[in-house]
């Protein structure tokens, strides 16, 4: 039994080390894996064509669904009368199918009488090549509003529009439902969007670019902070990055595409770049970059500092800068580039500048998605994605478990040694002593001749004494 226990302790230590070695590596690499990576915990849910049959979405959850051309699908929300709610949809065309100008989705939230609370479109426009596109809708509780303020059942409606020339296949959907935290003091917050804010682009970073490989989705987007970051992007590939932007801070982004000497053919709308907010609502995108084999550059228009009151702006790009958190960049290189320049990846440099001092959050209590923590800043400096951070935490836990298992093993061996020594000393109150003086004296007498080899005695080739260590053969 003691040997079996020691074996189990040893196996536990070995298992801990094996677990560390078996942890999965990074799920993507430069120039590889163009497929969108859905969040592993996403629950599969089907949209309903009839609103009364819609499945409910719960706050803080991620879902996977799909939509066909021309479909209008419903999902249900159960909302109270005081919480601002957001639902986003990422549309992912399957198998790189053909898309056309104007193809896309519309996301809206509607009350029980079908009055629209808000809506947003995500469309392909002039960059007519398939890639993930995102949009969101929200229900905001506002003192002076009479629409969508009551507690009860609301519907999320997702509509897909595709031209007859587009591929008819299904698009995958990644859905998220988030609840915005309550304000510390609602009455003290401004109710009008700021009219003036710094709009001049800052001086770009001067340090040499550092290597950061982008992810394949929002889930495994690579973290960036202020600096120049070098990657490689292949035709048809979308790279995802994220930048923490706190209250009062502005984000500026420029993308530089390197030269390629394989050709000088002009390709319009070769590179698309989009920015989305922490709720995966679309903020802004660039006019698609044209390419002719020479170095090319494109920048996002200046955006306002993150502020709660931005939500009251009539301009969608300003309104979307309404909370702190991770802001997501997606960059896609047109598959048409491969026809003239080959399938090899082209060097890409992202110049990121986050300006301004971080301000205090207006929220009370936990802020979750809508905040920037010190851990977020550390992840941005190190370039880790969420999966990499999770693996790091697992490795740390496995390391602690391995150390603990090793300590238990050492302790177990120490106990075994102590017990073995105690067995070697005759017990004065043992059976021999209790049998009388003569028997006790016999037990203390020197050992007789060695037992012949082959027997089960100490000098033979049989089993070791009970509780002792295995003997060499």
XYZ file of C-alpha atoms in Angstrom:
473
model
C 0.000 0.000 0.000
C 2.805 2.442 0.865
C 4.553 1.654 -2.424
C 1.347 2.269 -4.329
C 0.865 5.632 -2.561
C 4.421 6.675 -3.387
C 3.780 5.682 -6.987
C 0.676 7.811 -7.124
C 2.549 10.849 -5.815
C 5.301 10.339 -8.373
C 2.759 9.922 -11.141
C 1.056 13.151 -10.070
C 4.312 15.051 -10.423
C 4.999 13.474 -13.822
C 1.436 14.213 -14.939
C 1.845 17.859 -13.953
C 4.995 18.144 -16.033
C 3.366 16.349 -18.968
C 0.370 18.648 -18.752
C 2.653 21.648 -19.062
C 4.385 20.116 -22.071
C 1.088 19.200 -23.720
C -0.493 22.661 -23.551
C -1.476 23.843 -27.043
C 0.745 26.321 -28.789
C -0.312 29.508 -30.540
C -3.243 28.747 -32.818
C -1.943 30.789 -35.712
C 1.309 31.742 -37.385
C 2.358 34.306 -39.946
C 1.087 33.433 -43.411
C -0.990 30.507 -42.114
C -4.569 29.741 -41.178
C -6.908 32.256 -42.774
C -9.995 30.699 -41.179
C -11.851 32.733 -38.557
C -11.331 31.357 -35.033
C -14.587 31.387 -33.090
C -14.493 31.713 -29.308
C -14.191 28.131 -27.964
C -16.959 28.678 -25.404
C -19.477 29.965 -27.968
C -22.863 28.264 -27.642
C -24.588 27.217 -30.845
C -27.974 28.892 -31.274
C -30.368 29.053 -34.219
C -32.056 32.260 -35.232
C -35.828 32.120 -35.623
C -37.828 33.442 -38.549
C -40.769 33.958 -36.152
C -40.072 36.326 -33.252
C -42.121 34.337 -30.700
C -39.854 31.321 -31.286
C -36.577 33.209 -30.761
C -33.879 31.815 -28.449
C -32.752 34.016 -25.548
C -29.271 35.568 -25.369
C -27.822 36.091 -21.889
C -25.423 38.912 -20.884
C -21.731 38.075 -20.947
C -22.221 35.160 -23.329
C -20.921 34.393 -26.839
C -22.973 32.476 -29.406
C -22.411 30.925 -32.810
C -25.171 30.969 -35.399
C -25.563 31.275 -39.184
C -27.651 33.158 -41.728
C -28.606 32.513 -45.352
C -29.011 35.038 -48.133
C -32.140 37.126 -47.677
C -32.899 35.748 -44.194
C -34.217 37.778 -41.273
C -33.511 36.058 -37.968
C -34.726 36.844 -34.456
C -33.068 36.332 -31.076
C -34.594 37.321 -27.723
C -33.392 39.575 -24.917
C -34.848 39.864 -21.416
C -33.992 43.370 -20.212
C -34.662 45.344 -17.043
C -35.550 49.046 -16.937
C -32.147 50.401 -15.872
C -29.358 48.582 -17.774
C -27.906 49.560 -21.154
C -27.608 46.453 -23.337
C -25.489 45.743 -26.446
C -25.662 42.894 -28.967
C -23.031 42.530 -31.686
C -22.844 40.242 -34.708
C -19.700 39.278 -36.608
C -20.599 37.946 -40.059
C -18.095 35.511 -41.595
C -18.685 34.352 -45.195
C -17.864 30.673 -45.512
C -15.196 29.283 -47.826
C -14.188 32.686 -49.116
C -17.285 33.040 -51.291
C -17.858 35.958 -53.647
C -19.342 39.160 -52.214
C -20.461 42.364 -53.932
C -20.746 46.047 -53.138
C -23.569 46.553 -50.616
C -23.632 42.986 -49.343
C -23.778 42.817 -45.568
C -25.907 42.570 -42.455
C -28.075 44.881 -40.393
C -28.392 44.413 -36.624
C -31.237 46.035 -34.700
C -32.861 45.775 -31.268
C -36.653 46.162 -31.145
C -39.220 46.264 -28.361
C -42.307 44.047 -28.152
C -44.233 46.377 -30.499
C -41.394 46.221 -33.094
C -40.250 49.793 -32.445
C -36.543 50.040 -33.204
C -34.238 50.977 -30.327
C -31.138 51.265 -32.538
C -29.462 49.619 -35.514
C -26.154 49.415 -37.350
C -25.101 48.058 -40.757
C -21.908 46.228 -41.682
C -21.288 46.140 -45.434
C -18.476 45.256 -47.827
C -18.720 48.374 -50.009
C -15.840 49.014 -52.442
C -13.555 46.357 -50.927
C -15.493 43.538 -52.569
C -13.737 40.570 -51.038
C -14.912 38.285 -48.199
C -13.737 38.986 -44.658
C -15.280 39.166 -41.172
C -17.439 42.282 -40.700
C -19.085 43.418 -37.458
C -22.010 45.572 -36.331
C -23.928 46.115 -33.084
C -27.182 47.500 -31.744
C -28.057 48.731 -28.260
C -30.883 49.600 -25.903
C -29.915 52.631 -23.842
C -31.971 53.809 -20.889
C -32.388 57.586 -21.231
C -34.388 59.870 -18.971
C -35.948 61.913 -21.776
C -36.754 59.003 -24.078
C -40.101 57.244 -24.381
C -38.936 54.364 -26.609
C -37.390 51.095 -25.423
C -37.283 52.105 -21.749
C -39.483 49.477 -20.114
C -38.409 46.151 -18.659
C -39.478 43.116 -20.648
C -38.811 41.101 -23.786
C -36.889 42.657 -26.672
C -35.894 41.179 -30.028
C -32.570 41.245 -31.832
C -33.174 41.174 -35.588
C -30.319 40.289 -37.953
C -30.936 40.761 -41.655
C -28.645 39.667 -44.466
C -28.538 41.259 -47.885
C -26.566 39.729 -50.759
C -26.633 40.477 -54.478
C -27.651 37.831 -57.000
C -24.037 37.713 -58.208
C -22.761 36.879 -54.710
C -22.184 33.386 -53.386
C -25.439 32.025 -51.939
C -23.807 30.015 -49.173
C -24.430 30.584 -45.466
C -22.506 33.118 -43.424
C -21.463 32.194 -39.916
C -22.421 34.583 -37.125
C -20.635 35.214 -33.834
C -23.028 36.949 -31.430
C -22.212 38.705 -28.151
C -24.518 40.196 -25.543
C -22.997 42.695 -23.083
C -24.503 44.800 -20.292
C -23.015 48.218 -19.554
C -22.264 48.930 -15.864
C -24.313 51.448 -13.899
C -23.033 54.999 -13.513
C -21.704 56.336 -10.211
C -23.967 59.359 -10.528
C -26.226 59.480 -13.579
C -27.404 63.029 -12.911
C -23.891 64.473 -13.071
C -22.965 63.126 -16.526
C -23.105 65.382 -19.611
C -25.984 64.655 -21.966
C -24.469 66.264 -25.064
C -21.568 65.102 -27.198
C -18.380 67.187 -27.088
C -18.080 69.588 -30.010
C -14.343 70.180 -29.908
C -11.524 67.683 -29.414
C -7.920 67.308 -30.647
C -7.994 66.192 -34.276
C -4.370 66.677 -35.332
C -2.477 63.440 -35.868
C 0.418 63.084 -33.410
C 4.012 62.457 -34.322
C 4.397 58.782 -35.244
C 6.491 56.478 -33.039
C 10.211 56.632 -33.816
C 11.351 53.245 -32.468
C 12.161 50.450 -34.908
C 9.208 48.142 -35.669
C 8.870 45.063 -33.478
C 7.424 41.755 -34.662
C 3.814 40.976 -33.636
C 1.794 38.331 -35.506
C -1.908 39.166 -35.683
C -4.662 36.779 -34.666
C -7.452 35.263 -36.734
C -10.451 36.673 -34.825
C -11.574 38.938 -32.003
C -11.045 35.993 -29.641
C -7.299 35.648 -30.279
C -6.496 39.193 -31.416
C -2.889 40.160 -30.675
C -2.453 42.960 -28.120
C -0.633 46.155 -29.153
C 0.178 49.467 -27.523
C 1.899 52.635 -28.734
C 4.666 51.737 -31.163
C 5.425 50.303 -34.608
C 4.517 46.655 -35.098
C 5.629 44.508 -38.004
C 3.616 41.585 -39.354
C 3.148 39.701 -42.634
C -0.194 39.456 -44.402
C -1.028 37.074 -47.238
C -3.630 37.645 -49.958
C -7.089 36.766 -48.637
C -5.920 36.861 -45.026
C -7.430 38.938 -42.193
C -5.242 39.824 -39.218
C -6.770 40.915 -35.872
C -5.172 43.168 -33.245
C -6.456 44.990 -30.180
C -5.350 48.120 -28.339
C -6.397 49.193 -24.805
C -7.846 52.716 -24.891
C -8.859 54.201 -21.543
C -11.221 57.029 -20.655
C -9.915 60.326 -22.037
C -7.511 58.663 -24.481
C -7.384 58.822 -28.291
C -6.211 56.155 -30.702
C -4.407 56.856 -33.985
C -3.623 54.088 -36.490
C -1.617 53.954 -39.726
C -0.991 50.844 -41.861
C 2.060 50.642 -44.151
C 2.241 47.932 -46.821
C 5.719 47.090 -48.088
C 6.840 46.973 -51.701
C 6.753 43.775 -53.774
C 9.012 43.593 -56.814
C 7.140 40.729 -58.458
C 4.967 43.138 -60.450
C 3.867 46.737 -60.824
C 0.243 46.025 -61.726
C -2.270 48.402 -60.167
C -4.857 46.794 -57.851
C -7.599 49.035 -56.510
C -9.062 48.412 -53.055
C -6.238 46.028 -52.140
C -6.176 46.512 -48.371
C -9.101 47.081 -45.984
C -8.731 48.181 -42.352
C -11.497 48.555 -39.769
C -11.724 49.608 -36.110
C -14.351 48.235 -33.682
C -15.070 49.167 -30.063
C -15.073 46.936 -26.937
C -18.685 45.850 -27.618
C -17.620 44.884 -31.170
C -19.540 47.798 -32.608
C -18.124 49.304 -35.788
C -16.265 52.569 -35.207
C -14.644 53.470 -38.527
C -12.718 52.117 -41.491
C -10.329 53.479 -44.102
C -10.852 54.041 -47.794
C -9.399 50.775 -49.109
C -5.724 51.112 -50.002
C -4.699 50.640 -53.635
C -1.447 48.806 -54.443
C 0.978 48.715 -57.352
C 3.989 46.947 -55.857
C 5.368 50.106 -54.233
C 5.254 51.081 -50.536
C 1.767 52.348 -49.634
C 0.187 53.801 -46.506
C -3.294 54.537 -45.140
C -4.576 55.973 -41.827
C -7.804 56.046 -39.874
C -9.353 59.491 -39.577
C -8.717 61.104 -36.161
C -11.228 59.959 -33.543
C -12.283 61.718 -30.319
C -11.030 60.773 -26.866
C -13.066 58.023 -25.216
C -15.927 59.645 -23.284
C -19.307 58.492 -21.996
C -21.067 61.477 -23.582
C -19.822 60.558 -27.082
C -22.942 58.367 -27.323
C -25.029 61.480 -27.885
C -23.170 62.359 -31.101
C -24.972 62.095 -34.424
C -21.813 60.828 -36.163
C -21.544 57.068 -35.754
C -17.741 57.039 -35.510
C -17.871 59.531 -32.607
C -20.810 57.806 -30.930
C -18.968 54.464 -30.969
C -16.087 55.920 -28.877
C -18.336 55.735 -25.821
C -16.471 53.434 -23.447
C -13.000 52.332 -22.429
C -11.621 48.875 -23.142
C -10.020 46.908 -25.956
C -10.448 48.471 -29.405
C -10.083 45.950 -32.236
C -8.276 46.419 -35.552
C -8.832 44.088 -38.473
C -6.686 44.275 -41.619
C -7.450 42.270 -44.784
C -5.401 41.930 -47.962
C -7.468 41.282 -51.097
C -7.135 37.791 -52.583
C -6.755 39.502 -55.996
C -3.239 40.514 -54.957
C -2.124 36.893 -55.418
C -2.820 36.973 -59.173
C -0.157 39.612 -59.799
C 2.137 39.344 -56.784
C 1.936 35.691 -55.795
C 0.533 34.030 -52.692
C 3.446 34.921 -50.417
C 2.781 37.266 -47.501
C 3.719 40.941 -47.809
C 5.315 42.822 -44.886
C 2.881 45.059 -43.011
C 3.659 47.698 -40.374
C 1.046 49.119 -38.010
C 1.844 52.445 -36.350
C -0.184 52.796 -33.153
C -0.362 55.906 -30.987
C -2.543 56.171 -27.866
C -2.611 59.781 -26.682
C -3.813 61.347 -23.435
C -3.794 60.577 -19.721
C -6.219 57.943 -18.475
C -9.196 59.389 -16.619
C -11.431 57.949 -13.899
C -14.178 55.566 -14.949
C -17.736 56.929 -14.620
C -19.038 53.492 -13.656
C -19.852 52.167 -10.211
C -18.660 48.682 -9.236
C -17.203 46.122 -11.625
C -16.624 47.268 -15.186
C -15.568 44.075 -16.980
C -15.433 44.585 -20.750
C -15.702 48.363 -20.495
C -12.458 49.142 -18.681
C -8.675 49.076 -19.011
C -6.850 47.289 -16.210
C -3.170 47.115 -15.380
C -3.229 43.528 -16.639
C -4.565 44.808 -19.979
C -1.691 47.283 -20.216
C 0.805 44.530 -19.406
C -0.700 42.313 -22.096
C -0.427 45.135 -24.626
C 3.253 45.607 -23.794
C 4.010 41.892 -24.067
C 1.803 41.303 -27.138
C -0.214 38.493 -25.581
C -3.697 37.522 -26.722
C -6.389 36.207 -24.380
C -5.622 32.529 -25.200
C -1.916 33.117 -24.576
C -2.668 34.776 -21.248
C -4.897 31.832 -20.299
C -2.137 29.377 -21.228
C 0.344 31.396 -19.162
C -1.968 31.209 -16.151
C -2.414 27.471 -16.690
C 1.346 26.979 -16.901
C 1.734 28.896 -13.659
C -0.907 26.720 -11.985
C 0.703 23.562 -13.353
C 4.084 24.745 -12.066
C 2.659 25.253 -8.579
C 0.989 21.836 -8.771
C 4.273 20.249 -9.869
C 6.168 21.863 -7.004
C 3.464 20.761 -4.570
C 3.524 17.217 -5.928
C 7.317 17.154 -5.620
C 7.092 18.372 -2.026
C 4.561 15.638 -1.241
C 6.865 13.068 -2.855
C 9.846 14.215 -0.764
C 7.684 14.206 2.371
C 6.419 10.708 1.543
C 9.963 9.379 1.117
C 10.955 10.983 4.406
C 8.057 9.314 6.203
C 8.964 5.971 4.611
C 12.590 6.333 5.781
C 11.486 7.131 9.310
C 9.142 4.131 9.422
C 11.855 1.845 8.026
C 14.271 2.940 10.765
C 11.674 2.424 13.447
C 11.076 -1.091 12.130
C 14.787 -1.854 12.438
C 14.697 -1.220 16.251
C 12.984 -4.044 18.207
C 9.981 -2.931 20.174
C 10.639 -3.646 23.895
C 6.926 -4.225 24.269
C 6.638 -6.335 21.102
C 5.544 -9.996 20.844
C 9.012 -11.384 21.691
C 9.209 -9.425 24.921
C 5.687 -10.406 25.855
C 6.571 -14.112 25.296
C 9.104 -14.048 28.134
C 12.806 -13.407 28.809
C 14.107 -16.346 26.797
C 12.180 -15.427 23.667
C 13.228 -11.793 23.997
C 16.902 -12.792 24.323
C 16.599 -14.981 21.240
C 15.209 -12.054 19.279
C 18.250 -9.954 20.246
C 20.777 -12.659 19.220
C 23.003 -12.111 16.105
C 21.562 -13.277 12.780
C 22.404 -16.801 11.648
C 23.968 -17.883 8.344
C 22.865 -16.142 5.179
C 19.905 -17.642 3.404
C 20.997 -19.388 0.199
C 20.479 -17.434 -3.055
C 17.168 -18.077 -4.772
C 15.217 -18.086 -1.540
C 12.996 -15.235 -0.323
C 15.425 -14.134 2.333
C 17.451 -10.909 2.430
C 20.369 -12.375 0.526
C 18.301 -14.041 -2.203
C 16.754 -12.877 -5.414
C 13.180 -12.742 -4.131
C 11.030 -9.815 -2.937
C 12.454 -7.172 -0.573
C 11.365 -7.025 3.060
C 7.903 -5.471 3.582
C 8.051 -1.750 3.233
C 11.691 -1.699 2.049
C 13.056 -0.315 -1.195
C 13.329 -2.591 -4.281
C 16.609 -4.545 -4.454
C 18.924 -4.443 -7.467
C 19.033 -7.615 -9.549
